[in-house]
PDB file of C-alpha atoms in Angstrom:
ATOM      1  CA  MET A   1     -10.597  27.111-122.576  1.00  0.00           C
ATOM      2  CA  VAL A   2     -13.118  24.650-124.446  1.00  0.00           C
ATOM      3  CA  ASN A   3     -11.056  21.794-123.709  1.00  0.00           C
ATOM      4  CA  GLY A   4     -10.813  22.989-120.035  1.00  0.00           C
ATOM      5  CA  LEU A   5     -14.535  22.520-119.871  1.00  0.00           C
ATOM      6  CA  LEU A   6     -15.086  19.578-122.325  1.00  0.00           C
ATOM      7  CA  CYS A   7     -12.650  17.356-120.267  1.00  0.00           C
ATOM      8  CA  TRP A   8     -15.482  17.260-117.678  1.00  0.00           C
ATOM      9  CA  ILE A   9     -17.859  15.253-119.836  1.00  0.00           C
ATOM     10  CA  HIS A  10     -17.803  12.165-121.715  1.00  0.00           C
ATOM     11  CA  LEU A  11     -17.613  12.011-125.473  1.00  0.00           C
ATOM     12  CA  THR A  12     -21.651  11.931-126.052  1.00  0.00           C
ATOM     13  CA  GLY A  13     -21.951  14.957-123.831  1.00  0.00           C
ATOM     14  CA  THR A  14     -19.129  16.650-125.817  1.00  0.00           C
ATOM     15  CA  LEU A  15     -20.926  16.017-128.891  1.00  0.00           C
ATOM     16  CA  ALA A  16     -24.295  17.199-127.579  1.00  0.00           C
ATOM     17  CA  ALA A  17     -22.493  20.472-126.502  1.00  0.00           C
ATOM     18  CA  TYR A  18     -21.131  21.198-129.747  1.00  0.00           C
ATOM     19  CA  LEU A  19     -24.334  20.444-131.699  1.00  0.00           C
ATOM     20  CA  ALA A  20     -26.236  22.875-129.112  1.00  0.00           C
ATOM     21  CA  ALA A  21     -23.677  25.540-129.748  1.00  0.00           C
ATOM     22  CA  ALA A  22     -23.939  25.121-133.486  1.00  0.00           C
ATOM     23  CA  VAL A  23     -27.902  25.417-133.809  1.00  0.00           C
ATOM     24  CA  HIS A  24     -28.904  27.558-130.945  1.00  0.00           C
ATOM     25  CA  ASP A  25     -29.953  30.352-133.091  1.00  0.00           C
ATOM     26  CA  VAL A  26     -30.698  28.598-136.272  1.00  0.00           C
ATOM     27  CA  GLN A  27     -33.268  30.636-138.104  1.00  0.00           C
ATOM     28  CA  HIS A  28     -33.367  33.454-135.733  1.00  0.00           C
ATOM     29  CA  LYS A  29     -35.771  36.045-136.896  1.00  0.00           C
ATOM     30  CA  GLY A  30     -33.924  38.933-135.348  1.00  0.00           C
ATOM     31  CA  LEU A  31     -36.737  39.491-133.105  1.00  0.00           C
ATOM     32  CA  ASN A  32     -37.187  38.746-129.260  1.00  0.00           C
ATOM     33  CA  ASN A  33     -39.831  36.554-127.609  1.00  0.00           C
ATOM     34  CA  ASP A  34     -41.658  39.581-126.215  1.00  0.00           C
ATOM     35  CA  PHE A  35     -42.265  40.864-129.685  1.00  0.00           C
ATOM     36  CA  LEU A  36     -43.372  37.221-131.104  1.00  0.00           C
ATOM     37  CA  ILE A  37     -45.782  37.255-128.230  1.00  0.00           C
ATOM     38  CA  LYS A  38     -47.177  40.525-128.319  1.00  0.00           C
ATOM     39  CA  SER A  39     -47.694  40.388-132.209  1.00  0.00           C
ATOM     40  CA  SER A  40     -49.107  36.818-131.884  1.00  0.00           C
ATOM     41  CA  ASP A  41     -46.501  35.444-134.359  1.00  0.00           C
ATOM     42  CA  LYS A  42     -47.198  31.888-135.556  1.00  0.00           C
ATOM     43  CA  LEU A  43     -44.249  30.700-133.398  1.00  0.00           C
ATOM     44  CA  ALA A  44     -45.706  32.108-130.281  1.00  0.00           C
ATOM     45  CA  LEU A  45     -49.066  30.483-131.158  1.00  0.00           C
ATOM     46  CA  LEU A  46     -47.365  27.160-131.811  1.00  0.00           C
ATOM     47  CA  TYR A  47     -45.615  27.026-128.605  1.00  0.00           C
ATOM     48  CA  ASN A  48     -48.115  28.654-126.338  1.00  0.00           C
ATOM     49  CA  ASP A  49     -45.861  31.622-125.572  1.00  0.00           C
ATOM     50  CA  ILE A  50     -43.122  29.431-124.044  1.00  0.00           C
ATOM     51  CA  SER A  51     -39.795  30.187-125.478  1.00  0.00           C
ATOM     52  CA  PRO A  52     -41.090  30.401-129.017  1.00  0.00           C
ATOM     53  CA  MET A  53     -37.618  31.446-130.552  1.00  0.00           C
ATOM     54  CA  GLU A  54     -35.526  28.918-128.746  1.00  0.00           C
ATOM     55  CA  ASN A  55     -38.240  26.246-129.385  1.00  0.00           C
ATOM     56  CA  HIS A  56     -38.019  27.028-133.062  1.00  0.00           C
ATOM     57  CA  HIS A  57     -34.298  26.420-132.828  1.00  0.00           C
ATOM     58  CA  LEU A  58     -34.587  23.015-131.676  1.00  0.00           C
ATOM     59  CA  ALA A  59     -37.638  22.193-133.645  1.00  0.00           C
ATOM     60  CA  THR A  60     -35.736  22.939-136.884  1.00  0.00           C
ATOM     61  CA  THR A  61     -32.715  21.411-135.726  1.00  0.00           C
ATOM     62  CA  PHE A  62     -34.313  18.052-135.379  1.00  0.00           C
ATOM     63  CA  THR A  63     -36.517  18.283-138.274  1.00  0.00           C
ATOM     64  CA  LEU A  64     -33.397  18.569-140.369  1.00  0.00           C
ATOM     65  CA  LEU A  65     -31.587  15.885-138.597  1.00  0.00           C
ATOM     66  CA  SER A  66     -34.709  13.777-139.550  1.00  0.00           C
ATOM     67  CA  GLN A  67     -33.774  14.027-143.153  1.00  0.00           C
ATOM     68  CA  GLU A  68     -31.719  11.192-144.368  1.00  0.00           C
ATOM     69  CA  PRO A  69     -28.972  13.381-146.104  1.00  0.00           C
ATOM     70  CA  LEU A  70     -28.473  15.237-142.942  1.00  0.00           C
ATOM     71  CA  ASN A  71     -28.706  12.956-140.195  1.00  0.00           C
ATOM     72  CA  PHE A  72     -25.183  12.411-139.294  1.00  0.00           C
ATOM     73  CA  LEU A  73     -26.612  10.570-136.001  1.00  0.00           C
ATOM     74  CA  ALA A  74     -28.486   8.105-138.094  1.00  0.00           C
ATOM     75  CA  ARG A  75     -26.374   5.030-136.833  1.00  0.00           C
ATOM     76  CA  THR A  76     -26.415   6.349-133.154  1.00  0.00           C
ATOM     77  CA  PRO A  77     -27.837   3.973-130.735  1.00  0.00           C
ATOM     78  CA  ARG A  78     -31.414   5.036-129.790  1.00  0.00           C
ATOM     79  CA  LYS A  79     -30.536   5.414-126.248  1.00  0.00           C
ATOM     80  CA  MET A  80     -27.526   7.609-127.106  1.00  0.00           C
ATOM     81  CA  PHE A  81     -29.413   9.782-129.566  1.00  0.00           C
ATOM     82  CA  ASP A  82     -32.190  10.447-126.779  1.00  0.00           C
ATOM     83  CA  ALA A  83     -29.341  11.589-124.412  1.00  0.00           C
ATOM     84  CA  ILE A  84     -27.902  13.796-127.016  1.00  0.00           C
ATOM     85  CA  ARG A  85     -31.273  15.261-127.757  1.00  0.00           C
ATOM     86  CA  LYS A  86     -32.000  15.789-124.178  1.00  0.00           C
ATOM     87  CA  VAL A  87     -29.028  17.613-123.750  1.00  0.00           C
ATOM     88  CA  VAL A  88     -29.272  19.963-126.749  1.00  0.00           C
ATOM     89  CA  ILE A  89     -32.821  20.696-125.659  1.00  0.00           C
ATOM     90  CA  ASN A  90     -31.891  21.632-122.188  1.00  0.00           C
ATOM     91  CA  MET A  91     -28.931  23.849-123.307  1.00  0.00           C
ATOM     92  CA  VAL A  92     -30.771  25.812-126.073  1.00  0.00           C
ATOM     93  CA  LEU A  93     -33.779  26.503-123.860  1.00  0.00           C
ATOM     94  CA  ALA A  94     -31.489  27.916-121.167  1.00  0.00           C
ATOM     95  CA  THR A  95     -30.535  30.719-123.861  1.00  0.00           C
ATOM     96  CA  ASP A  96     -34.009  32.371-123.375  1.00  0.00           C
ATOM     97  CA  MET A  97     -32.855  35.442-121.301  1.00  0.00           C
ATOM     98  CA  ARG A  98     -36.277  35.269-119.292  1.00  0.00           C
ATOM     99  CA  GLY A  99     -35.008  32.332-117.361  1.00  0.00           C
ATOM    100  CA  HIS A 100     -31.679  33.826-116.716  1.00  0.00           C
ATOM    101  CA  PHE A 101     -31.438  34.569-113.006  1.00  0.00           C
ATOM    102  CA  SER A 102     -33.313  31.231-112.033  1.00  0.00           C
ATOM    103  CA  SER A 103     -30.899  29.277-114.273  1.00  0.00           C
ATOM    104  CA  LEU A 104     -27.884  30.897-112.849  1.00  0.00           C
ATOM    105  CA  SER A 105     -29.143  30.609-109.277  1.00  0.00           C
ATOM    106  CA  LEU A 106     -29.902  26.892-109.896  1.00  0.00           C
ATOM    107  CA  PHE A 107     -26.286  26.501-111.314  1.00  0.00           C
ATOM    108  CA  LYS A 108     -24.668  27.840-108.171  1.00  0.00           C
ATOM    109  CA  SER A 109     -26.650  26.011-105.651  1.00  0.00           C
ATOM    110  CA  LYS A 110     -26.546  22.779-107.566  1.00  0.00           C
ATOM    111  CA  LEU A 111     -22.627  22.870-107.735  1.00  0.00           C
ATOM    112  CA  HIS A 112     -22.176  24.459-104.116  1.00  0.00           C
ATOM    113  CA  LEU A 113     -20.283  27.324-105.377  1.00  0.00           C
ATOM    114  CA  THR A 114     -19.012  29.245-102.239  1.00  0.00           C
ATOM    115  CA  ASP A 115     -16.936  32.322-101.819  1.00  0.00           C
ATOM    116  CA  GLU A 116     -13.788  30.299-101.010  1.00  0.00           C
ATOM    117  CA  PRO A 117     -10.975  31.266-103.123  1.00  0.00           C
ATOM    118  CA  ASN A 118     -10.148  27.473-104.201  1.00  0.00           C
ATOM    119  CA  ALA A 119     -13.712  26.299-104.160  1.00  0.00           C
ATOM    120  CA  SER A 120     -14.160  25.115-107.894  1.00  0.00           C
ATOM    121  CA  ILE A 121     -15.588  21.982-109.026  1.00  0.00           C
ATOM    122  CA  VAL A 122     -12.447  21.227-110.951  1.00  0.00           C
ATOM    123  CA  SER A 123     -10.888  20.480-107.487  1.00  0.00           C
ATOM    124  CA  GLN A 124     -13.943  18.061-106.431  1.00  0.00           C
ATOM    125  CA  ARG A 125     -13.351  15.452-109.074  1.00  0.00           C
ATOM    126  CA  PRO A 126     -15.958  12.833-108.309  1.00  0.00           C
ATOM    127  CA  SER A 127     -15.200   9.227-106.907  1.00  0.00           C
ATOM    128  CA  ASP A 128     -15.345   6.230-109.189  1.00  0.00           C
ATOM    129  CA  SER A 129     -16.757   4.142-106.352  1.00  0.00           C
ATOM    130  CA  GLY A 130     -20.494   4.986-107.190  1.00  0.00           C
ATOM    131  CA  GLY A 131     -20.072   3.585-110.700  1.00  0.00           C
ATOM    132  CA  HIS A 132     -21.673   6.896-112.154  1.00  0.00           C
ATOM    133  CA  THR A 133     -18.942   8.695-113.470  1.00  0.00           C
ATOM    134  CA  VAL A 134     -16.821   8.631-116.552  1.00  0.00           C
ATOM    135  CA  ALA A 135     -13.248   8.004-116.321  1.00  0.00           C
ATOM    136  CA  GLY A 136     -11.521  11.498-116.126  1.00  0.00           C
ATOM    137  CA  GLY A 137     -14.900  13.238-116.301  1.00  0.00           C
ATOM    138  CA  PHE A 138     -17.323  14.981-114.383  1.00  0.00           C
ATOM    139  CA  HIS A 139     -20.625  13.414-112.804  1.00  0.00           C
ATOM    140  CA  PRO A 140     -23.262  13.291-115.486  1.00  0.00           C
ATOM    141  CA  ASN A 141     -25.966  14.992-113.395  1.00  0.00           C
ATOM    142  CA  LYS A 142     -23.806  17.977-112.647  1.00  0.00           C
ATOM    143  CA  ALA A 143     -22.932  18.353-116.429  1.00  0.00           C
ATOM    144  CA  LYS A 144     -26.694  18.885-116.980  1.00  0.00           C
ATOM    145  CA  GLN A 145     -26.285  21.965-114.702  1.00  0.00           C
ATOM    146  CA  TRP A 146     -23.377  23.582-116.170  1.00  0.00           C
ATOM    147  CA  THR A 147     -23.441  22.728-119.866  1.00  0.00           C
ATOM    148  CA  PRO A 148     -26.683  25.295-120.391  1.00  0.00           C
ATOM    149  CA  VAL A 149     -24.707  27.995-118.334  1.00  0.00           C
ATOM    150  CA  ALA A 150     -21.748  27.369-120.383  1.00  0.00           C
ATOM    151  CA  LEU A 151     -23.675  28.092-123.674  1.00  0.00           C
ATOM    152  CA  LYS A 152     -25.363  31.235-121.980  1.00  0.00           C
ATOM    153  CA  CYS A 153     -21.770  32.423-121.886  1.00  0.00           C
ATOM    154  CA  ALA A 154     -21.038  31.797-125.563  1.00  0.00           C
ATOM    155  CA  ASP A 155     -24.289  33.225-126.609  1.00  0.00           C
ATOM    156  CA  ILE A 156     -23.034  36.715-125.087  1.00  0.00           C
ATOM    157  CA  GLY A 157     -19.414  35.715-125.757  1.00  0.00           C
ATOM    158  CA  HIS A 158     -18.635  38.969-127.511  1.00  0.00           C
ATOM    159  CA  LEU A 159     -18.784  40.562-123.935  1.00  0.00           C
ATOM    160  CA  ALA A 160     -15.488  38.656-123.363  1.00  0.00           C
ATOM    161  CA  ALA A 161     -13.946  39.682-126.804  1.00  0.00           C
ATOM    162  CA  GLN A 162     -11.229  42.280-127.741  1.00  0.00           C
ATOM    163  CA  PRO A 163     -13.000  45.781-127.095  1.00  0.00           C
ATOM    164  CA  GLU A 164     -13.088  46.566-130.828  1.00  0.00           C
ATOM    165  CA  VAL A 165     -14.821  43.276-131.797  1.00  0.00           C
ATOM    166  CA  HIS A 166     -17.107  43.640-128.577  1.00  0.00           C
ATOM    167  CA  ARG A 167     -17.883  47.035-129.775  1.00  0.00           C
ATOM    168  CA  ARG A 168     -18.789  46.058-133.363  1.00  0.00           C
ATOM    169  CA  TRP A 169     -21.223  43.288-131.926  1.00  0.00           C
ATOM    170  CA  VAL A 170     -22.766  45.686-129.724  1.00  0.00           C
ATOM    171  CA  LEU A 171     -23.351  48.277-132.568  1.00  0.00           C
ATOM    172  CA  LEU A 172     -24.936  45.546-134.647  1.00  0.00           C
ATOM    173  CA  LEU A 173     -27.146  44.193-131.851  1.00  0.00           C
ATOM    174  CA  GLU A 174     -28.283  47.924-131.382  1.00  0.00           C
ATOM    175  CA  GLU A 175     -29.286  48.198-134.844  1.00  0.00           C
ATOM    176  CA  GLU A 176     -31.249  44.754-134.633  1.00  0.00           C
ATOM    177  CA  LEU A 177     -33.325  46.093-131.573  1.00  0.00           C
ATOM    178  CA  PHE A 178     -33.809  49.501-133.160  1.00  0.00           C
ATOM    179  CA  ARG A 179     -35.456  47.305-136.343  1.00  0.00           C
ATOM    180  CA  GLN A 180     -37.538  45.598-133.993  1.00  0.00           C
ATOM    181  CA  GLY A 181     -38.560  49.026-132.444  1.00  0.00           C
ATOM    182  CA  ASP A 182     -39.569  50.224-135.865  1.00  0.00           C
ATOM    183  CA  ARG A 183     -41.761  47.183-136.314  1.00  0.00           C
ATOM    184  CA  GLU A 184     -43.409  47.552-133.244  1.00  0.00           C
ATOM    185  CA  ALA A 185     -44.260  51.275-133.880  1.00  0.00           C
ATOM    186  CA  ALA A 186     -45.323  50.198-137.388  1.00  0.00           C
ATOM    187  CA  SER A 187     -47.778  47.732-135.849  1.00  0.00           C
ATOM    188  CA  GLY A 188     -49.039  50.083-133.151  1.00  0.00           C
ATOM    189  CA  LEU A 189     -47.400  48.169-130.332  1.00  0.00           C
ATOM    190  CA  PRO A 190     -45.576  50.074-127.441  1.00  0.00           C
ATOM    191  CA  VAL A 191     -41.797  50.406-128.515  1.00  0.00           C
ATOM    192  CA  SER A 192     -39.735  48.449-126.200  1.00  0.00           C
ATOM    193  CA  ALA A 193     -37.106  50.094-123.854  1.00  0.00           C
ATOM    194  CA  LEU A 194     -33.833  50.608-125.612  1.00  0.00           C
ATOM    195  CA  MET A 195     -35.349  49.972-129.166  1.00  0.00           C
ATOM    196  CA  ASP A 196     -36.287  53.289-130.110  1.00  0.00           C
ATOM    197  CA  ARG A 197     -34.265  54.976-132.557  1.00  0.00           C
ATOM    198  CA  SER A 198     -35.055  58.591-131.349  1.00  0.00           C
ATOM    199  CA  LYS A 199     -33.603  57.552-127.955  1.00  0.00           C
ATOM    200  CA  ALA A 200     -30.552  56.129-126.445  1.00  0.00           C
ATOM    201  CA  GLY A 201     -30.061  52.401-127.235  1.00  0.00           C
ATOM    202  CA  ILE A 202     -27.904  49.595-125.679  1.00  0.00           C
ATOM    203  CA  THR A 203     -24.773  51.518-126.253  1.00  0.00           C
ATOM    204  CA  LYS A 204     -25.932  53.821-123.259  1.00  0.00           C
ATOM    205  CA  SER A 205     -26.838  50.855-120.952  1.00  0.00           C
ATOM    206  CA  GLN A 206     -23.899  48.401-121.385  1.00  0.00           C
ATOM    207  CA  THR A 207     -22.514  49.077-117.780  1.00  0.00           C
ATOM    208  CA  GLY A 208     -26.106  47.872-116.266  1.00  0.00           C
ATOM    209  CA  PHE A 209     -26.118  44.953-118.374  1.00  0.00           C
ATOM    210  CA  LEU A 210     -22.673  43.856-117.747  1.00  0.00           C
ATOM    211  CA  ASN A 211     -22.851  44.655-113.982  1.00  0.00           C
ATOM    212  CA  ILE A 212     -26.267  42.980-113.444  1.00  0.00           C
ATOM    213  CA  VAL A 213     -26.177  40.142-116.140  1.00  0.00           C
ATOM    214  CA  ALA A 214     -23.008  39.310-117.613  1.00  0.00           C
ATOM    215  CA  LEU A 215     -20.360  39.740-114.839  1.00  0.00           C
ATOM    216  CA  PRO A 216     -22.333  37.486-112.338  1.00  0.00           C
ATOM    217  CA  LEU A 217     -22.828  34.858-114.962  1.00  0.00           C
ATOM    218  CA  PHE A 218     -19.008  34.612-115.878  1.00  0.00           C
ATOM    219  CA  LYS A 219     -17.924  34.939-112.428  1.00  0.00           C
ATOM    220  CA  ALA A 220     -19.816  31.830-111.530  1.00  0.00           C
ATOM    221  CA  MET A 221     -18.508  30.009-114.339  1.00  0.00           C
ATOM    222  CA  ALA A 222     -14.746  30.955-113.624  1.00  0.00           C
ATOM    223  CA  LYS A 223     -15.555  30.040-109.926  1.00  0.00           C
ATOM    224  CA  ALA A 224     -16.549  26.443-111.228  1.00  0.00           C
ATOM    225  CA  PHE A 225     -14.064  26.279-113.997  1.00  0.00           C
ATOM    226  CA  PRO A 226     -10.765  28.329-113.689  1.00  0.00           C
ATOM    227  CA  ALA A 227     -10.175  27.801-117.398  1.00  0.00           C
ATOM    228  CA  MET A 228     -12.960  30.431-117.821  1.00  0.00           C
ATOM    229  CA  GLU A 229     -10.887  33.110-116.081  1.00  0.00           C
ATOM    230  CA  PRO A 230      -9.506  34.674-119.140  1.00  0.00           C
ATOM    231  CA  LEU A 231     -13.123  35.183-120.541  1.00  0.00           C
ATOM    232  CA  LEU A 232     -14.232  36.799-117.125  1.00  0.00           C
ATOM    233  CA  ALA A 233     -11.011  39.075-117.459  1.00  0.00           C
ATOM    234  CA  GLY A 234     -12.222  40.203-120.994  1.00  0.00           C
ATOM    235  CA  VAL A 235     -15.573  40.842-119.643  1.00  0.00           C
ATOM    236  CA  GLN A 236     -13.964  43.057-116.858  1.00  0.00           C
ATOM    237  CA  VAL A 237     -11.910  45.068-119.384  1.00  0.00           C
ATOM    238  CA  ASN A 238     -15.121  45.680-121.407  1.00  0.00           C
ATOM    239  CA  TYR A 239     -17.015  46.625-118.344  1.00  0.00           C
ATOM    240  CA  GLU A 240     -14.167  49.208-117.227  1.00  0.00           C
ATOM    241  CA  ALA A 241     -13.955  50.681-120.703  1.00  0.00           C
ATOM    242  CA  TRP A 242     -17.752  51.352-120.660  1.00  0.00           C
ATOM    243  CA  ARG A 243     -17.671  52.687-117.163  1.00  0.00           C
ATOM    244  CA  LEU A 244     -15.256  55.132-117.687  1.00  0.00           C
ATOM    245  CA  GLU A 245     -16.824  56.182-121.002  1.00  0.00           C
ATOM    246  CA  GLU A 246     -20.139  56.553-119.013  1.00  0.00           C
ATOM    247  CA  GLU A 247     -18.437  58.543-116.342  1.00  0.00           C
ATOM    248  CA  ALA A 248     -16.682  60.890-118.915  1.00  0.00           C
ATOM    249  CA  GLU A 249     -20.129  61.617-120.566  1.00  0.00           C
ATOM    250  CA  LYS A 250     -21.649  62.469-117.222  1.00  0.00           C
ATOM    251  CA  ALA A 251     -18.850  64.767-116.288  1.00  0.00           C
ATOM    252  CA  ALA A 252     -19.141  66.394-119.684  1.00  0.00           C
ATOM    253  CA  GLU A 253     -22.978  66.894-119.399  1.00  0.00           C
ATOM    254  CA  LYS A 254     -22.441  68.449-115.993  1.00  0.00           C
ATOM    255  CA  ALA A 255     -19.707  70.668-117.277  1.00  0.00           C
ATOM    256  CA  ALA A 256     -22.061  71.930-120.053  1.00  0.00           C
ATOM    257  CA  ASP A 257     -25.000  72.460-117.401  1.00  0.00           C
ATOM    258  CA  LYS A 258     -22.599  74.683-115.448  1.00  0.00           C
ATOM    259  CA  GLY A 259     -21.602  76.537-118.621  1.00  0.00           C
ATOM    260  CA  THR A 260     -25.204  77.364-119.272  1.00  0.00           C
ATOM    261  CA  ASP A 261     -26.248  78.286-115.796  1.00  0.00           C
ATOM    262  CA  PRO A 262     -27.313  81.865-115.479  1.00  0.00           C
ATOM    263  CA  LYS A 263     -25.688  82.197-112.118  1.00  0.00           C
TER     264      LYS A 263
END
């Protein structure tokens, strides 16, 4: 699947995409941006409440790369380094869920995705006549639109994993969110939705997240790149499992209510 995507960008773009994927969560605090902003965390103050966690990932990455022993791009021509840096910044900033829907909408509009069965950009190879394409590659301007969305898919990639792997990730994420809720309560802040240990967590809201966020994202990428279809299928399998579980729980609750009905 990875090769099915990376064949559409030149080598510089491929390097940038791998680098962005490797560093997109470096030094993550296990807290979301809303908490950093509400608690006046130093990162929120430093980045003026604008994607503080993602900006920190990027700043940390390029600070490390500026150190001689770590700078594997030291001999890269300046123009190429600037291009790589721009792609990495664009991709990592896109993982801020606050801009999810606008990013997805832009992606679909820029790539002219339609509901036609065969309307994928893979079948729309650009002409070499303009002199702006890489041999066997994809137009750089369009690559800027889809590489951030590809990283967004990878960021929540556990949704496409085998059910047992996916469930383990969800439980770990739920615990991370509960820990943030604990900190919010200890700080006198309102506890965010799905982060209160005394109430239902994200394990009880997966169908909503999958239906509203994940499925449209993976469907758009699979429409653009058929190589993504196995991942979309994985997301659909996990969605169906959560949906059936939710229906069973509702049926059990309904039956229990009838059993206690004095009538």
